């Protein structure tokens, strides 16, 4: 039987979709997967990258769609890798990041969710402060084994409640709040 979805998540990253689906389920929104390799423009602004991806995704999917763009910003590296997080993960990876760091290990994860339909393009951002661990810990995807959220001692990869506190959760919560009440916002 075909499932009906409220909107689609366009990405080539199934991990992101699975987390987003669980989070939006908890807000009563049914999220489908539109597996798609989105072209990423080079820009210092995650928001510009995300808006462009959302427009592209809508032009292909033709249904209301969200995309997510993330960045890991490390204080002692002046915010690097930031908008280049995906490239840096593919090249030097977690081992390379750990080799670059000394005492100051403060970092933040930023998530931008961009929604696009035939009338609206809207973005929602959130950040989560934390630190970079000294060693990789736990089994997880991306930077999960090296990112320790503030006020916890475990990396994302070691936690069983990542989806209740992550950058993704915080941005999707803002998005859901708008999405579920968008008619009221439009009427104002
Ligand atoms: P992008 O949004 O796919 O460009 O993500 C940038 C980089 O951050 C990619 O290498 C992702 O794998 C990584 N990333 C994004 N979100 C997370 C997360 O929740 N945990 C671990 N890595 C992440």
PDB file of C-alpha atoms and ligand atoms in Angstrom:
ATOM      1  CA  UNK A   1       0.000   0.000   0.000  1.00  0.00           C
ATOM      2  CA  UNK A   2       1.307   3.433  -0.911  1.00  0.00           C
ATOM      3  CA  UNK A   3       1.992   5.717   2.041  1.00  0.00           C
ATOM      4  CA  UNK A   4       0.984   9.354   1.913  1.00  0.00           C
ATOM      5  CA  UNK A   5       3.499  11.930   3.035  1.00  0.00           C
ATOM      6  CA  UNK A   6       3.049  15.543   4.116  1.00  0.00           C
ATOM      7  CA  UNK A   7       6.357  16.540   2.623  1.00  0.00           C
ATOM      8  CA  UNK A   8       9.667  15.164   1.369  1.00  0.00           C
ATOM      9  CA  UNK A   9      13.253  15.312   2.593  1.00  0.00           C
ATOM     10  CA  UNK A  10      15.631  15.665  -0.357  1.00  0.00           C
ATOM     11  CA  UNK A  11      19.111  14.329   0.314  1.00  0.00           C
ATOM     12  CA  UNK A  12      21.585  11.671  -0.658  1.00  0.00           C
ATOM     13  CA  UNK A  13      22.214  11.042   3.059  1.00  0.00           C
ATOM     14  CA  UNK A  14      19.876   8.381   4.437  1.00  0.00           C
ATOM     15  CA  UNK A  15      21.176   8.903   8.022  1.00  0.00           C
ATOM     16  CA  UNK A  16      19.967  12.493   7.993  1.00  0.00           C
ATOM     17  CA  UNK A  17      16.599  11.438   6.603  1.00  0.00           C
ATOM     18  CA  UNK A  18      16.141   8.696   9.202  1.00  0.00           C
ATOM     19  CA  UNK A  19      16.837  11.123  12.037  1.00  0.00           C
ATOM     20  CA  UNK A  20      14.638  13.842  10.510  1.00  0.00           C
ATOM     21  CA  UNK A  21      11.808  11.341   9.992  1.00  0.00           C
ATOM     22  CA  UNK A  22      11.866  10.236  13.646  1.00  0.00           C
ATOM     23  CA  UNK A  23      11.936  13.837  14.837  1.00  0.00           C
ATOM     24  CA  UNK A  24       9.092  15.007  12.554  1.00  0.00           C
ATOM     25  CA  UNK A  25       7.043  11.896  13.395  1.00  0.00           C
ATOM     26  CA  UNK A  26       7.108  13.092  16.994  1.00  0.00           C
ATOM     27  CA  UNK A  27       5.525  16.370  15.813  1.00  0.00           C
ATOM     28  CA  UNK A  28       2.898  14.518  13.736  1.00  0.00           C
ATOM     29  CA  UNK A  29       4.437  15.285  10.320  1.00  0.00           C
ATOM     30  CA  UNK A  30       4.937  12.400   7.864  1.00  0.00           C
ATOM     31  CA  UNK A  31       8.210  12.768   5.992  1.00  0.00           C
ATOM     32  CA  UNK A  32       8.998  10.903   2.759  1.00  0.00           C
ATOM     33  CA  UNK A  33      12.488  10.427   1.290  1.00  0.00           C
ATOM     34  CA  UNK A  34      13.387  11.980  -2.053  1.00  0.00           C
ATOM     35  CA  UNK A  35      16.811  10.458  -2.677  1.00  0.00           C
ATOM     36  CA  UNK A  36      18.651  13.024  -4.666  1.00  0.00           C
ATOM     37  CA  UNK A  37      22.222  14.235  -5.013  1.00  0.00           C
ATOM     38  CA  UNK A  38      21.848  17.986  -4.561  1.00  0.00           C
ATOM     39  CA  UNK A  39      24.433  20.196  -6.143  1.00  0.00           C
ATOM     40  CA  UNK A  40      26.233  22.293  -3.520  1.00  0.00           C
ATOM     41  CA  UNK A  41      27.287  25.842  -4.456  1.00  0.00           C
ATOM     42  CA  UNK A  42      30.493  27.170  -2.891  1.00  0.00           C
ATOM     43  CA  UNK A  43      29.524  29.862  -0.414  1.00  0.00           C
ATOM     44  CA  UNK A  44      30.549  30.990   3.058  1.00  0.00           C
ATOM     45  CA  UNK A  45      26.889  31.089   4.016  1.00  0.00           C
ATOM     46  CA  UNK A  46      25.088  27.880   4.943  1.00  0.00           C
ATOM     47  CA  UNK A  47      21.801  29.726   4.440  1.00  0.00           C
ATOM     48  CA  UNK A  48      22.627  30.580   0.801  1.00  0.00           C
ATOM     49  CA  UNK A  49      23.675  26.991   0.163  1.00  0.00           C
ATOM     50  CA  UNK A  50      20.498  25.646   1.780  1.00  0.00           C
ATOM     51  CA  UNK A  51      18.111  28.029  -0.058  1.00  0.00           C
ATOM     52  CA  UNK A  52      19.631  27.133  -3.415  1.00  0.00           C
ATOM     53  CA  UNK A  53      19.401  23.404  -2.639  1.00  0.00           C
ATOM     54  CA  UNK A  54      15.758  23.729  -1.560  1.00  0.00           C
ATOM     55  CA  UNK A  55      14.801  25.483  -4.816  1.00  0.00           C
ATOM     56  CA  UNK A  56      16.616  22.824  -6.851  1.00  0.00           C
ATOM     57  CA  UNK A  57      14.974  20.051  -4.865  1.00  0.00           C
ATOM     58  CA  UNK A  58      11.487  21.495  -5.383  1.00  0.00           C
ATOM     59  CA  UNK A  59      12.082  21.866  -9.123  1.00  0.00           C
ATOM     60  CA  UNK A  60      12.846  18.108  -9.284  1.00  0.00           C
ATOM     61  CA  UNK A  61      10.458  16.742  -6.654  1.00  0.00           C
ATOM     62  CA  UNK A  62       7.473  19.006  -7.501  1.00  0.00           C
ATOM     63  CA  UNK A  63       6.122  18.442  -3.996  1.00  0.00           C
ATOM     64  CA  UNK A  64       6.647  20.447  -0.787  1.00  0.00           C
ATOM     65  CA  UNK A  65      10.181  19.608   0.220  1.00  0.00           C
ATOM     66  CA  UNK A  66      12.769  20.301   2.903  1.00  0.00           C
ATOM     67  CA  UNK A  67      16.509  20.011   2.678  1.00  0.00           C
ATOM     68  CA  UNK A  68      19.089  20.296   5.421  1.00  0.00           C
ATOM     69  CA  UNK A  69      22.530  21.791   5.338  1.00  0.00           C
ATOM     70  CA  UNK A  70      24.891  21.375   8.283  1.00  0.00           C
ATOM     71  CA  UNK A  71      28.260  22.617   9.351  1.00  0.00           C
ATOM     72  CA  UNK A  72      30.690  21.818  12.144  1.00  0.00           C
ATOM     73  CA  UNK A  73      32.386  25.034  13.284  1.00  0.00           C
ATOM     74  CA  UNK A  74      35.538  24.617  15.410  1.00  0.00           C
ATOM     75  CA  UNK A  75      36.561  27.647  17.503  1.00  0.00           C
ATOM     76  CA  UNK A  76      40.331  27.163  17.456  1.00  0.00           C
ATOM     77  CA  UNK A  77      40.226  26.771  13.654  1.00  0.00           C
ATOM     78  CA  UNK A  78      38.288  30.043  13.191  1.00  0.00           C
ATOM     79  CA  UNK A  79      35.103  28.154  12.367  1.00  0.00           C
ATOM     80  CA  UNK A  80      36.657  25.661   9.954  1.00  0.00           C
ATOM     81  CA  UNK A  81      35.357  23.382   8.424  1.00  0.00           C
ATOM     82  CA  UNK A  82      31.979  25.245   8.612  1.00  0.00           C
ATOM     83  CA  UNK A  83      30.352  25.295   5.144  1.00  0.00           C
ATOM     84  CA  UNK A  84      33.093  22.938   3.913  1.00  0.00           C
ATOM     85  CA  UNK A  85      32.264  20.215   6.467  1.00  0.00           C
ATOM     86  CA  UNK A  86      31.144  17.699   3.898  1.00  0.00           C
ATOM     87  CA  UNK A  87      34.328  18.033   1.797  1.00  0.00           C
ATOM     88  CA  UNK A  88      36.544  17.948   4.885  1.00  0.00           C
ATOM     89  CA  UNK A  89      34.820  14.809   6.158  1.00  0.00           C
ATOM     90  CA  UNK A  90      35.369  13.097   2.822  1.00  0.00           C
ATOM     91  CA  UNK A  91      39.035  14.125   2.663  1.00  0.00           C
ATOM     92  CA  UNK A  92      40.754  14.274   6.088  1.00  0.00           C
ATOM     93  CA  UNK A  93      37.849  12.777   8.074  1.00  0.00           C
ATOM     94  CA  UNK A  94      37.597  12.550  11.857  1.00  0.00           C
ATOM     95  CA  UNK A  95      41.225  11.470  12.236  1.00  0.00           C
ATOM     96  CA  UNK A  96      42.392  14.537  10.327  1.00  0.00           C
ATOM     97  CA  UNK A  97      40.260  16.848  12.483  1.00  0.00           C
ATOM     98  CA  UNK A  98      41.597  15.290  15.703  1.00  0.00           C
ATOM     99  CA  UNK A  99      45.169  15.774  14.454  1.00  0.00           C
ATOM    100  CA  UNK A 100      44.542  19.512  13.953  1.00  0.00           C
ATOM    101  CA  UNK A 101      43.353  20.203  17.503  1.00  0.00           C
ATOM    102  CA  UNK A 102      45.192  20.970  20.740  1.00  0.00           C
ATOM    103  CA  UNK A 103      43.717  22.244  24.034  1.00  0.00           C
ATOM    104  CA  UNK A 104      40.836  24.443  22.909  1.00  0.00           C
ATOM    105  CA  UNK A 105      38.281  21.924  21.661  1.00  0.00           C
ATOM    106  CA  UNK A 106      35.144  24.090  21.626  1.00  0.00           C
ATOM    107  CA  UNK A 107      32.921  23.658  18.573  1.00  0.00           C
ATOM    108  CA  UNK A 108      29.328  23.974  17.445  1.00  0.00           C
ATOM    109  CA  UNK A 109      27.101  22.142  15.012  1.00  0.00           C
ATOM    110  CA  UNK A 110      24.775  24.307  12.918  1.00  0.00           C
ATOM    111  CA  UNK A 111      21.761  23.037  11.017  1.00  0.00           C
ATOM    112  CA  UNK A 112      19.712  24.937   8.441  1.00  0.00           C
ATOM    113  CA  UNK A 113      16.427  23.487   7.312  1.00  0.00           C
ATOM    114  CA  UNK A 114      15.044  25.069   4.129  1.00  0.00           C
ATOM    115  CA  UNK A 115      11.479  24.482   3.038  1.00  0.00           C
ATOM    116  CA  UNK A 116      10.279  25.105  -0.515  1.00  0.00           C
ATOM    117  CA  UNK A 117       6.919  24.772  -2.224  1.00  0.00           C
ATOM    118  CA  UNK A 118       5.516  26.601  -5.221  1.00  0.00           C
ATOM    119  CA  UNK A 119       4.971  29.803  -3.228  1.00  0.00           C
ATOM    120  CA  UNK A 120       7.273  29.759  -0.212  1.00  0.00           C
ATOM    121  CA  UNK A 121      10.992  29.481   0.441  1.00  0.00           C
ATOM    122  CA  UNK A 122      11.741  29.645   4.153  1.00  0.00           C
ATOM    123  CA  UNK A 123      14.748  28.671   6.290  1.00  0.00           C
ATOM    124  CA  UNK A 124      15.162  27.779   9.958  1.00  0.00           C
ATOM    125  CA  UNK A 125      18.485  27.511  11.737  1.00  0.00           C
ATOM    126  CA  UNK A 126      19.742  26.164  15.024  1.00  0.00           C
ATOM    127  CA  UNK A 127      23.065  25.577  16.705  1.00  0.00           C
ATOM    128  CA  UNK A 128      24.318  23.175  19.304  1.00  0.00           C
ATOM    129  CA  UNK A 129      27.447  24.012  21.304  1.00  0.00           C
ATOM    130  CA  UNK A 130      29.857  21.307  22.310  1.00  0.00           C
ATOM    131  CA  UNK A 131      33.439  20.114  22.197  1.00  0.00           C
ATOM    132  CA  UNK A 132      35.533  17.813  20.033  1.00  0.00           C
ATOM    133  CA  UNK A 133      36.619  14.637  21.831  1.00  0.00           C
ATOM    134  CA  UNK A 134      40.276  13.548  22.087  1.00  0.00           C
ATOM    135  CA  UNK A 135      39.525  10.151  20.557  1.00  0.00           C
ATOM    136  CA  UNK A 136      36.772   8.803  18.326  1.00  0.00           C
ATOM    137  CA  UNK A 137      34.156   7.170  20.519  1.00  0.00           C
ATOM    138  CA  UNK A 138      31.159   5.043  19.570  1.00  0.00           C
ATOM    139  CA  UNK A 139      29.851   3.921  16.228  1.00  0.00           C
ATOM    140  CA  UNK A 140      28.041   6.634  14.318  1.00  0.00           C
ATOM    141  CA  UNK A 141      27.984   8.419  11.026  1.00  0.00           C
ATOM    142  CA  UNK A 142      29.806  11.602  10.007  1.00  0.00           C
ATOM    143  CA  UNK A 143      31.236  13.590  12.901  1.00  0.00           C
ATOM    144  CA  UNK A 144      29.117  11.730  15.491  1.00  0.00           C
ATOM    145  CA  UNK A 145      32.110   9.868  17.018  1.00  0.00           C
ATOM    146  CA  UNK A 146      33.986  13.144  17.817  1.00  0.00           C
ATOM    147  CA  UNK A 147      31.249  15.648  18.786  1.00  0.00           C
ATOM    148  CA  UNK A 148      30.316  15.936  22.479  1.00  0.00           C
ATOM    149  CA  UNK A 149      27.274  18.196  23.087  1.00  0.00           C
ATOM    150  CA  UNK A 150      27.619  20.763  25.894  1.00  0.00           C
ATOM    151  CA  UNK A 151      26.612  19.493  29.361  1.00  0.00           C
ATOM    152  CA  UNK A 152      27.102  15.854  28.375  1.00  0.00           C
ATOM    153  CA  UNK A 153      30.095  13.508  28.528  1.00  0.00           C
ATOM    154  CA  UNK A 154      29.265  11.305  25.594  1.00  0.00           C
ATOM    155  CA  UNK A 155      29.796  11.783  21.869  1.00  0.00           C
ATOM    156  CA  UNK A 156      26.706  11.823  19.639  1.00  0.00           C
ATOM    157  CA  UNK A 157      27.737   8.315  18.549  1.00  0.00           C
ATOM    158  CA  UNK A 158      27.582   7.022  22.157  1.00  0.00           C
ATOM    159  CA  UNK A 159      24.205   8.570  22.992  1.00  0.00           C
ATOM    160  CA  UNK A 160      20.810   6.974  22.618  1.00  0.00           C
ATOM    161  CA  UNK A 161      18.954  10.291  22.780  1.00  0.00           C
ATOM    162  CA  UNK A 162      20.765  12.294  20.065  1.00  0.00           C
ATOM    163  CA  UNK A 163      17.430  12.997  18.344  1.00  0.00           C
ATOM    164  CA  UNK A 164      16.116  14.769  21.450  1.00  0.00           C
ATOM    165  CA  UNK A 165      18.838  17.409  21.584  1.00  0.00           C
ATOM    166  CA  UNK A 166      20.758  17.616  18.311  1.00  0.00           C
ATOM    167  CA  UNK A 167      21.189  20.652  16.030  1.00  0.00           C
ATOM    168  CA  UNK A 168      18.830  18.798  13.638  1.00  0.00           C
ATOM    169  CA  UNK A 169      16.193  18.393  16.368  1.00  0.00           C
ATOM    170  CA  UNK A 170      16.379  22.093  17.273  1.00  0.00           C
ATOM    171  CA  UNK A 171      16.076  23.317  13.653  1.00  0.00           C
ATOM    172  CA  UNK A 172      13.265  20.854  12.873  1.00  0.00           C
ATOM    173  CA  UNK A 173      11.394  21.918  15.995  1.00  0.00           C
ATOM    174  CA  UNK A 174      11.455  25.537  14.759  1.00  0.00           C
ATOM    175  CA  UNK A 175      10.407  24.363  11.306  1.00  0.00           C
ATOM    176  CA  UNK A 176       7.520  22.230  12.672  1.00  0.00           C
ATOM    177  CA  UNK A 177       6.233  25.076  14.745  1.00  0.00           C
ATOM    178  CA  UNK A 178       6.041  27.233  11.619  1.00  0.00           C
ATOM    179  CA  UNK A 179       4.824  24.437   9.309  1.00  0.00           C
ATOM    180  CA  UNK A 180       1.968  23.340  11.545  1.00  0.00           C
ATOM    181  CA  UNK A 181       0.796  26.939  11.997  1.00  0.00           C
ATOM    182  CA  UNK A 182       1.726  28.388   8.606  1.00  0.00           C
ATOM    183  CA  UNK A 183      -1.847  29.232   7.705  1.00  0.00           C
ATOM    184  CA  UNK A 184      -2.106  31.408  10.833  1.00  0.00           C
ATOM    185  CA  UNK A 185       1.256  33.063  10.006  1.00  0.00           C
ATOM    186  CA  UNK A 186       0.031  33.750   6.445  1.00  0.00           C
ATOM    187  CA  UNK A 187      -3.215  35.266   7.685  1.00  0.00           C
ATOM    188  CA  UNK A 188      -1.422  37.765   9.957  1.00  0.00           C
TER     189      UNK A 188
HETATM  190  P1  LIG B   1      25.986  18.428   4.729  1.00  0.00           P
HETATM  191  O1  LIG B   1      24.845  19.190   5.232  1.00  0.00           O
HETATM  192  O2  LIG B   1      25.572  17.084   4.204  1.00  0.00           O
HETATM  193  O3  LIG B   1      26.856  19.197   3.786  1.00  0.00           O
HETATM  194  O4  LIG B   1      26.813  18.059   6.031  1.00  0.00           O
HETATM  195  C1  LIG B   1      28.084  18.506   6.325  1.00  0.00           C
HETATM  196  C2  LIG B   1      28.907  17.416   6.986  1.00  0.00           C
HETATM  197  O5  LIG B   1      28.510  17.314   8.339  1.00  0.00           O
HETATM  198  C3  LIG B   1      28.726  16.029   6.351  1.00  0.00           C
HETATM  199  O6  LIG B   1      30.002  15.398   6.312  1.00  0.00           O
HETATM  200  C4  LIG B   1      27.830  15.311   7.322  1.00  0.00           C
HETATM  201  O7  LIG B   1      28.111  13.927   7.344  1.00  0.00           O
HETATM  202  C5  LIG B   1      28.193  15.973   8.651  1.00  0.00           C
HETATM  203  N1  LIG B   1      27.050  15.970   9.553  1.00  0.00           N
HETATM  204  C6  LIG B   1      25.901  16.674   9.430  1.00  0.00           C
HETATM  205  N2  LIG B   1      25.072  16.402  10.445  1.00  0.00           N
HETATM  206  C7  LIG B   1      25.719  15.499  11.215  1.00  0.00           C
HETATM  207  C8  LIG B   1      25.356  14.813  12.397  1.00  0.00           C
HETATM  208  O8  LIG B   1      24.247  14.934  12.953  1.00  0.00           O
HETATM  209  N3  LIG B   1      26.271  13.973  12.885  1.00  0.00           N
HETATM  210  C9  LIG B   1      27.477  13.776  12.299  1.00  0.00           C
HETATM  211  N4  LIG B   1      27.859  14.378  11.200  1.00  0.00           N
HETATM  212  C10 LIG B   1      26.985  15.233  10.645  1.00  0.00           C
END
